[in-house]
Amino acid sequence: MTALLDMLAPASEEDLSRLIAERRDPLRIIGGGTRVEHAGGDRLSTANLSGVVTYSPGEMTLIARPGTPLPEIETMLAAEGQALAFEPPDLRQVLGSNGTPTLGGMVASNASGPRRVMAGACRDHLLGVRFVDGQGRIIKNGGRVMKNVTGLDLSKLLAGSYGTLAVLTEVVLKTLPHLPARATLVFAGVDPARAIQIFSAALATPFDVTGAAWRDGNAYLRVEGLERQLIYRRDRLLALLAEHRPDVLDDRQTVTLWRDLRDLAHFTDRKAPLWRILTKPTEAPAICDRLRELGGTSSMDWGGGLIWYQGPGSAEQIRSVAPHATLIRRAGLSGPAFPPQTGPMARLQSGLRRSFDPHGILNPGLMDA
């Protein structure tokens, strides 16, 4: 966990509420410091707001505070044969961070790995939240089981807001059974356009593909499940895509490969900026081609819906190619990490900020100029 000596670190939700209510100067919200680079403002740590409130394996429901280390949560779930199905990535290596990922940072960034193509994103597994907004108000929203989540679901709004609207103090998550067996189909020597064709064919089947990624000229499809399910799904995909002559990786090889793909082990040159780009899969090949012209390296995940780019190019150049590009690792680049909003989206974002944080103290400059 990041050292607390030079941070504000409230010990309770009530302390956090009082601190924010009296505040007018900027605050930089810190969990483990492992999701996105951001500077400016006094650092406010959630490290003391830690611990599991309750975990009910039978109901597949977890309630915990935001500063709880994510590895502890994953170990606890694994002991019960369960997991966070959306496979949150660990970006410590690419950011050069010595912090520990936290549950709150995971939710605030909507951190979702390769299994999103099948299981959905982090926000899709979020049942409820407690939080303190920019006025110091303590607010609870959502429920503790799926059927109780009614009305305006603020948890979906806060997931992915990166602490610009509120500071989480408690999250309620749905857990799912761990998938015990896995295999990967490997398609060598394919460009992004051919990879998208393969992904589109596989993801249109009922065979529950849980990963569809491309890197360094290789396309990968992952299938998981019980042993008999796995064999059936693997063999049907092999037959469907036989013309591409795929190879097959076993369980051990699959675990290693997808951990590296999830955690961006191929993008650890911290001297180069790293961008996260959301796009339509059909537009991904053209974006990859244009990014290659800038002199960098790209990879694709989520069946082409997510592109990672490491390499040269100003923010203006990158966003002229890919408007929905977020700067994850700056490596000397300045400016807002997130793409500036215009028109109705800008008015909506501004209105939300005024409602939740009228004084503009929570992570200012992260999502806006």
Coordinates of C-alpha atoms in Angstrom, one line a residue:
M1 CA 0.0 0.0 0.0
T2 CA 1.2 3.5 -0.8
A3 CA 2.8 5.3 2.2
L4 CA 0.4 7.4 4.2
L5 CA 2.8 9.9 5.7
D6 CA 2.1 12.7 3.2
M7 CA -1.6 11.9 2.7
L8 CA -5.0 12.6 4.2
A9 CA -6.2 9.3 5.4
P10 CA -9.6 9.4 7.2
A11 CA -10.3 6.5 9.5
S12 CA -14.0 6.3 8.9
E13 CA -16.9 7.3 6.6
E14 CA -17.8 10.0 9.1
D15 CA -14.3 11.4 9.2
L16 CA -14.2 11.4 5.4
S17 CA -17.6 13.3 5.3
R18 CA -16.4 16.0 7.7
L19 CA -13.1 16.4 5.8
I20 CA -14.7 16.9 2.4
A21 CA -17.5 19.1 3.8
E22 CA -14.9 21.6 5.1
R23 CA -12.8 21.4 2.0
R24 CA -12.4 23.9 -0.8
D25 CA -9.0 22.9 -2.2
P26 CA -8.4 20.1 -4.7
L27 CA -8.1 16.5 -3.5
R28 CA -6.5 13.7 -5.5
I29 CA -8.2 10.4 -4.5
I30 CA -5.7 7.6 -4.0
G31 CA -6.5 3.9 -3.6
G32 CA -3.4 1.9 -4.6
G33 CA -2.3 4.3 -7.3
T34 CA -2.4 1.5 -9.9
R35 CA -5.0 2.6 -12.4
V36 CA -4.1 5.9 -14.1
E37 CA -1.4 8.6 -13.6
H38 CA -2.7 11.8 -12.2
A39 CA -1.1 14.7 -10.4
G40 CA -2.4 17.8 -8.5
G41 CA -4.1 18.4 -5.2
D42 CA -3.5 17.0 -1.7
R43 CA -3.7 13.2 -1.8
L44 CA -6.6 11.6 0.0
S45 CA -6.0 7.9 0.7
T46 CA -8.8 5.3 1.2
A47 CA -6.3 2.9 2.9
N48 CA -7.9 3.2 6.3
L49 CA -11.3 2.5 4.8
S50 CA -10.5 -1.2 4.4
G51 CA -12.0 -4.6 5.2
V52 CA -14.7 -7.0 4.2
V53 CA -18.0 -6.2 5.7
T54 CA -19.6 -9.5 4.8
Y55 CA -19.2 -12.2 2.2
S56 CA -21.9 -14.7 1.5
P57 CA -20.7 -17.5 -0.8
G58 CA -24.1 -19.1 -1.0
E59 CA -25.7 -15.8 -2.1
M60 CA -22.6 -15.0 -4.2
T61 CA -22.5 -11.5 -2.7
L62 CA -19.5 -9.5 -1.4
I63 CA -19.6 -6.3 0.6
A64 CA -16.3 -4.5 1.3
R65 CA -14.8 -1.1 1.9
P66 CA -12.8 0.6 -0.9
G67 CA -9.3 0.4 0.6
T68 CA -9.4 -3.4 0.8
P69 CA -6.5 -4.8 -1.3
L70 CA -7.8 -6.6 -4.4
P71 CA -5.4 -9.6 -4.1
E72 CA -6.9 -10.3 -0.6
I73 CA -10.4 -10.3 -2.1
E74 CA -9.3 -12.6 -5.0
T75 CA -7.7 -15.1 -2.5
M76 CA -10.8 -15.1 -0.3
L77 CA -13.1 -15.8 -3.3
A78 CA -10.8 -18.5 -4.7
A79 CA -11.0 -20.4 -1.4
E80 CA -14.7 -20.7 -2.0
G81 CA -14.4 -21.6 -5.7
Q82 CA -15.6 -18.2 -6.8
A83 CA -14.1 -15.2 -8.6
L84 CA -14.7 -11.7 -9.9
A85 CA -15.9 -12.8 -13.3
F86 CA -14.9 -9.6 -15.1
E87 CA -11.2 -10.4 -14.5
P88 CA -9.8 -7.0 -13.3
P89 CA -6.4 -6.2 -14.8
D90 CA -3.3 -5.4 -12.8
L91 CA -1.5 -2.4 -14.3
R92 CA 1.3 -2.0 -11.7
Q93 CA 3.9 -3.2 -14.1
V94 CA 3.0 -0.8 -17.0
L95 CA 2.7 2.2 -14.6
G96 CA 5.7 1.3 -12.5
S97 CA 3.6 1.5 -9.4
N98 CA 4.6 -0.1 -6.1
G99 CA 1.1 0.2 -4.7
T100 CA -1.5 -2.5 -4.2
P101 CA -4.7 -2.5 -6.3
T102 CA -7.7 -1.8 -4.2
L103 CA -11.4 -2.7 -4.5
G104 CA -12.3 1.0 -4.7
G105 CA -9.9 1.7 -7.4
M106 CA -11.2 -1.2 -9.4
V107 CA -14.8 0.0 -9.2
A108 CA -13.9 3.7 -9.7
S109 CA -12.0 2.8 -12.9
N110 CA -14.5 0.1 -14.0
A111 CA -11.5 -2.1 -14.4
S112 CA -12.5 -5.0 -16.7
G113 CA -10.3 -7.6 -18.3
P114 CA -10.5 -9.9 -21.3
R115 CA -13.5 -11.8 -20.0
R116 CA -15.7 -8.7 -20.5
V117 CA -16.7 -10.1 -23.9
M118 CA -18.7 -12.8 -22.1
A119 CA -19.2 -11.7 -18.4
G120 CA -19.6 -8.0 -18.9
A121 CA -17.8 -5.1 -17.2
C122 CA -17.1 -4.4 -13.5
R123 CA -20.2 -2.1 -13.3
D124 CA -22.4 -5.0 -14.5
H125 CA -21.5 -6.9 -11.3
L126 CA -21.9 -3.9 -9.0
L127 CA -25.1 -4.2 -6.9
G128 CA -24.8 -1.2 -4.6
V129 CA -22.5 1.5 -3.1
R130 CA -22.1 3.9 -0.2
F131 CA -20.1 7.0 -0.9
V132 CA -19.3 10.6 0.2
D133 CA -19.9 13.2 -2.5
G134 CA -18.1 16.5 -3.0
Q135 CA -20.3 18.3 -0.5
G136 CA -19.6 15.7 2.2
R137 CA -23.0 14.0 2.0
I138 CA -23.1 10.3 2.9
I139 CA -25.2 8.5 0.3
K140 CA -26.3 4.9 -0.1
N141 CA -27.6 3.5 -3.3
G142 CA -28.6 0.1 -4.6
G143 CA -29.1 -3.1 -2.8
R144 CA -27.4 -6.2 -1.5
V145 CA -28.9 -8.7 -4.0
M146 CA -29.7 -8.2 -7.7
K147 CA -33.5 -8.1 -7.2
N148 CA -33.3 -5.2 -4.8
V149 CA -31.5 -2.9 -7.3
T150 CA -34.3 -0.6 -8.3
G151 CA -34.7 3.1 -9.2
L152 CA -31.9 5.3 -10.3
D153 CA -28.7 3.2 -10.1
L154 CA -25.9 5.5 -9.1
S155 CA -23.5 2.7 -8.7
K156 CA -23.3 2.4 -12.5
L157 CA -22.6 6.1 -12.7
L158 CA -19.8 6.0 -10.2
A159 CA -18.1 3.0 -11.8
G160 CA -15.7 4.5 -14.3
S161 CA -16.0 8.1 -12.9
Y162 CA -12.4 7.8 -11.4
G163 CA -13.3 9.6 -8.2
T164 CA -14.5 12.8 -9.9
L165 CA -18.0 12.6 -8.5
A166 CA -17.6 11.0 -5.1
V167 CA -15.3 8.9 -2.8
L168 CA -16.6 5.3 -2.4
T169 CA -16.9 4.0 1.2
E170 CA -18.5 0.6 0.6
V171 CA -19.3 -1.5 -2.5
V172 CA -21.5 -4.5 -3.0
L173 CA -20.4 -6.9 -5.7
K174 CA -21.9 -10.1 -7.3
T175 CA -19.4 -13.0 -7.4
L176 CA -19.6 -16.0 -9.7
P177 CA -18.2 -19.6 -9.7
H178 CA -14.6 -19.9 -10.8
L179 CA -14.3 -21.6 -14.3
P180 CA -12.1 -24.7 -13.7
A181 CA -10.8 -25.5 -17.2
R182 CA -9.6 -23.5 -20.1
A183 CA -8.0 -23.6 -23.5
T184 CA -6.9 -21.1 -26.2
L185 CA -7.1 -21.2 -30.0
V186 CA -4.1 -19.5 -31.6
F187 CA -4.3 -18.0 -35.1
A188 CA -0.8 -17.1 -36.2
G189 CA 0.2 -14.6 -38.9
V190 CA -3.0 -12.6 -39.0
D191 CA -3.4 -8.8 -39.3
P192 CA -6.0 -6.8 -37.4
A193 CA -8.6 -7.1 -40.2
R194 CA -8.4 -10.9 -40.3
A195 CA -8.4 -11.0 -36.5
I196 CA -11.7 -9.1 -36.5
Q197 CA -13.2 -11.6 -38.9
I198 CA -12.2 -14.5 -36.7
F199 CA -13.5 -12.8 -33.6
S200 CA -16.8 -11.9 -35.2
A201 CA -17.4 -15.5 -36.3
A202 CA -16.5 -17.0 -32.9
L203 CA -18.4 -14.4 -30.8
A204 CA -21.5 -15.0 -32.9
T205 CA -21.6 -18.7 -31.8
P206 CA -23.2 -20.1 -28.6
F207 CA -19.9 -21.5 -27.5
D208 CA -19.2 -18.9 -24.7
V209 CA -15.9 -17.4 -25.9
T210 CA -14.4 -15.8 -22.8
G211 CA -11.5 -13.9 -24.5
A212 CA -10.8 -12.6 -28.0
A213 CA -7.5 -10.7 -28.3
W214 CA -4.8 -9.9 -30.9
R215 CA -1.2 -9.1 -30.3
D216 CA 2.0 -9.3 -32.5
G217 CA 0.3 -10.9 -35.4
N218 CA -1.5 -13.6 -33.4
A219 CA -5.2 -13.7 -32.7
Y220 CA -6.4 -15.6 -29.6
L221 CA -9.7 -17.1 -28.6
R222 CA -10.3 -18.5 -25.1
V223 CA -12.9 -20.9 -24.0
E224 CA -13.5 -21.9 -20.3
G225 CA -15.9 -24.1 -18.3
L226 CA -16.3 -27.6 -16.9
E227 CA -14.1 -30.1 -18.6
R228 CA -16.8 -31.6 -20.8
Q229 CA -18.1 -28.1 -21.7
L230 CA -14.6 -27.0 -22.6
I231 CA -13.9 -29.9 -24.9
Y232 CA -17.2 -29.4 -26.7
R233 CA -16.7 -25.7 -27.2
R234 CA -13.1 -26.0 -28.2
D235 CA -13.9 -28.7 -30.8
R236 CA -16.8 -26.8 -32.3
L237 CA -14.7 -23.7 -32.7
L238 CA -11.9 -25.7 -34.2
A239 CA -14.3 -27.1 -36.8
L240 CA -15.9 -23.7 -37.5
L241 CA -12.5 -22.0 -38.0
A242 CA -10.6 -24.9 -39.5
E243 CA -9.6 -22.9 -42.6
H244 CA -7.4 -20.7 -40.4
R245 CA -5.6 -23.8 -39.0
P246 CA -5.4 -22.7 -35.4
D247 CA -3.1 -24.2 -32.8
V248 CA -4.4 -25.0 -29.3
L249 CA -2.8 -24.0 -25.9
D250 CA -3.5 -26.2 -22.8
D251 CA -4.7 -25.0 -19.5
R252 CA -1.4 -23.9 -18.1
Q253 CA -0.3 -22.1 -21.2
T254 CA -3.7 -20.4 -21.4
V255 CA -3.5 -19.1 -17.8
T256 CA -0.1 -17.5 -18.5
L257 CA -1.0 -16.1 -21.8
W258 CA -4.2 -14.4 -20.7
R259 CA -2.7 -13.0 -17.5
D260 CA 0.0 -11.3 -19.7
L261 CA -2.7 -10.1 -22.1
R262 CA -4.8 -8.8 -19.2
D263 CA -1.9 -7.0 -17.5
L264 CA -0.3 -5.7 -20.7
A265 CA 3.0 -7.4 -20.1
H266 CA 3.9 -6.5 -23.7
F267 CA 3.6 -2.7 -23.0
T268 CA 6.1 -2.2 -20.1
D269 CA 8.4 0.4 -21.8
R270 CA 7.6 3.2 -19.3
K271 CA 9.5 5.7 -21.5
A272 CA 6.6 5.6 -24.0
P273 CA 3.0 6.9 -23.5
L274 CA 0.3 4.2 -23.2
W275 CA -3.2 4.8 -24.5
R276 CA -6.4 3.0 -23.9
I277 CA -8.8 3.3 -26.9
L278 CA -12.5 2.3 -27.0
T279 CA -13.9 1.7 -30.5
K280 CA -16.3 -0.3 -32.6
P281 CA -14.6 -3.6 -33.6
T282 CA -15.4 -2.9 -37.3
E283 CA -13.3 0.3 -37.0
A284 CA -10.4 -1.3 -35.1
P285 CA -8.3 -2.4 -38.1
A286 CA -8.2 1.1 -39.6
I287 CA -7.3 2.6 -36.3
C288 CA -4.5 0.1 -35.8
D289 CA -3.2 0.8 -39.3
R290 CA -3.1 4.6 -38.6
L291 CA -1.5 4.2 -35.2
R292 CA 1.2 2.0 -36.8
E293 CA 2.0 4.9 -39.1
L294 CA 2.8 7.0 -36.0
G295 CA 5.6 4.5 -35.2
G296 CA 4.1 2.7 -32.2
T297 CA 2.7 -0.7 -31.3
S298 CA -1.0 -1.8 -30.9
S299 CA -2.9 -4.7 -29.5
M300 CA -6.6 -5.5 -29.4
D301 CA -8.9 -7.0 -26.7
W302 CA -12.7 -7.4 -26.3
G303 CA -13.0 -8.8 -29.8
G304 CA -11.6 -5.5 -31.2
G305 CA -13.6 -3.2 -28.9
L306 CA -10.5 -2.2 -27.0
I307 CA -7.2 -1.1 -28.5
W308 CA -4.0 -0.5 -26.5
Y309 CA -1.4 1.7 -28.1
Q310 CA 2.2 2.3 -26.9
G311 CA 4.3 4.8 -28.8
P312 CA 4.8 8.3 -30.1
G313 CA 2.2 10.9 -31.0
S314 CA 0.7 13.9 -29.3
A315 CA -2.7 13.9 -27.7
E316 CA -4.1 15.7 -30.7
Q317 CA -2.6 13.2 -33.1
I318 CA -3.9 10.2 -31.2
R319 CA -7.4 11.6 -30.7
S320 CA -7.7 12.6 -34.3
V321 CA -7.3 8.9 -35.1
A322 CA -9.2 7.6 -32.1
P323 CA -11.5 10.1 -30.4
H324 CA -12.2 7.9 -27.4
A325 CA -8.5 7.6 -26.3
T326 CA -7.5 7.8 -22.6
L327 CA -3.9 8.4 -21.6
I328 CA -3.0 5.8 -19.0
R329 CA 0.7 6.3 -18.9
R330 CA 1.9 9.9 -19.6
A331 CA 5.7 9.5 -20.1
G332 CA 6.0 13.2 -20.5
L333 CA 2.7 14.1 -22.2
S334 CA 0.6 16.7 -20.5
G335 CA -3.1 17.6 -20.6
P336 CA -6.3 15.8 -19.5
A337 CA -6.0 12.0 -19.5
F338 CA -9.5 11.6 -20.7
P339 CA -10.9 12.8 -24.1
P340 CA -12.6 16.2 -23.8
Q341 CA -16.3 16.0 -24.2
T342 CA -18.3 18.4 -26.5
G343 CA -21.9 19.2 -27.1
P344 CA -24.6 17.3 -25.1
M345 CA -22.1 15.0 -23.5
A346 CA -20.1 18.0 -22.2
R347 CA -23.2 19.6 -20.7
L348 CA -24.2 16.3 -19.1
Q349 CA -20.8 15.8 -17.6
S350 CA -20.7 19.4 -16.3
G351 CA -24.2 19.0 -14.8
L352 CA -23.2 15.8 -13.0
R353 CA -20.1 17.5 -11.6
R354 CA -22.2 20.4 -10.3
S355 CA -24.6 18.1 -8.6
F356 CA -22.1 15.8 -6.9
D357 CA -19.1 18.1 -6.5
P358 CA -20.1 21.8 -6.9
H359 CA -16.8 23.1 -5.6
G360 CA -14.8 21.0 -8.0
I361 CA -12.5 19.5 -5.4
L362 CA -12.5 15.8 -6.4
N363 CA -9.8 14.8 -8.9
P364 CA -10.1 18.1 -10.9
G365 CA -8.3 18.0 -14.2
L366 CA -8.5 14.3 -14.6
M367 CA -11.5 14.1 -16.8
D368 CA -11.6 17.7 -17.9
A369 CA -9.2 20.4 -18.8

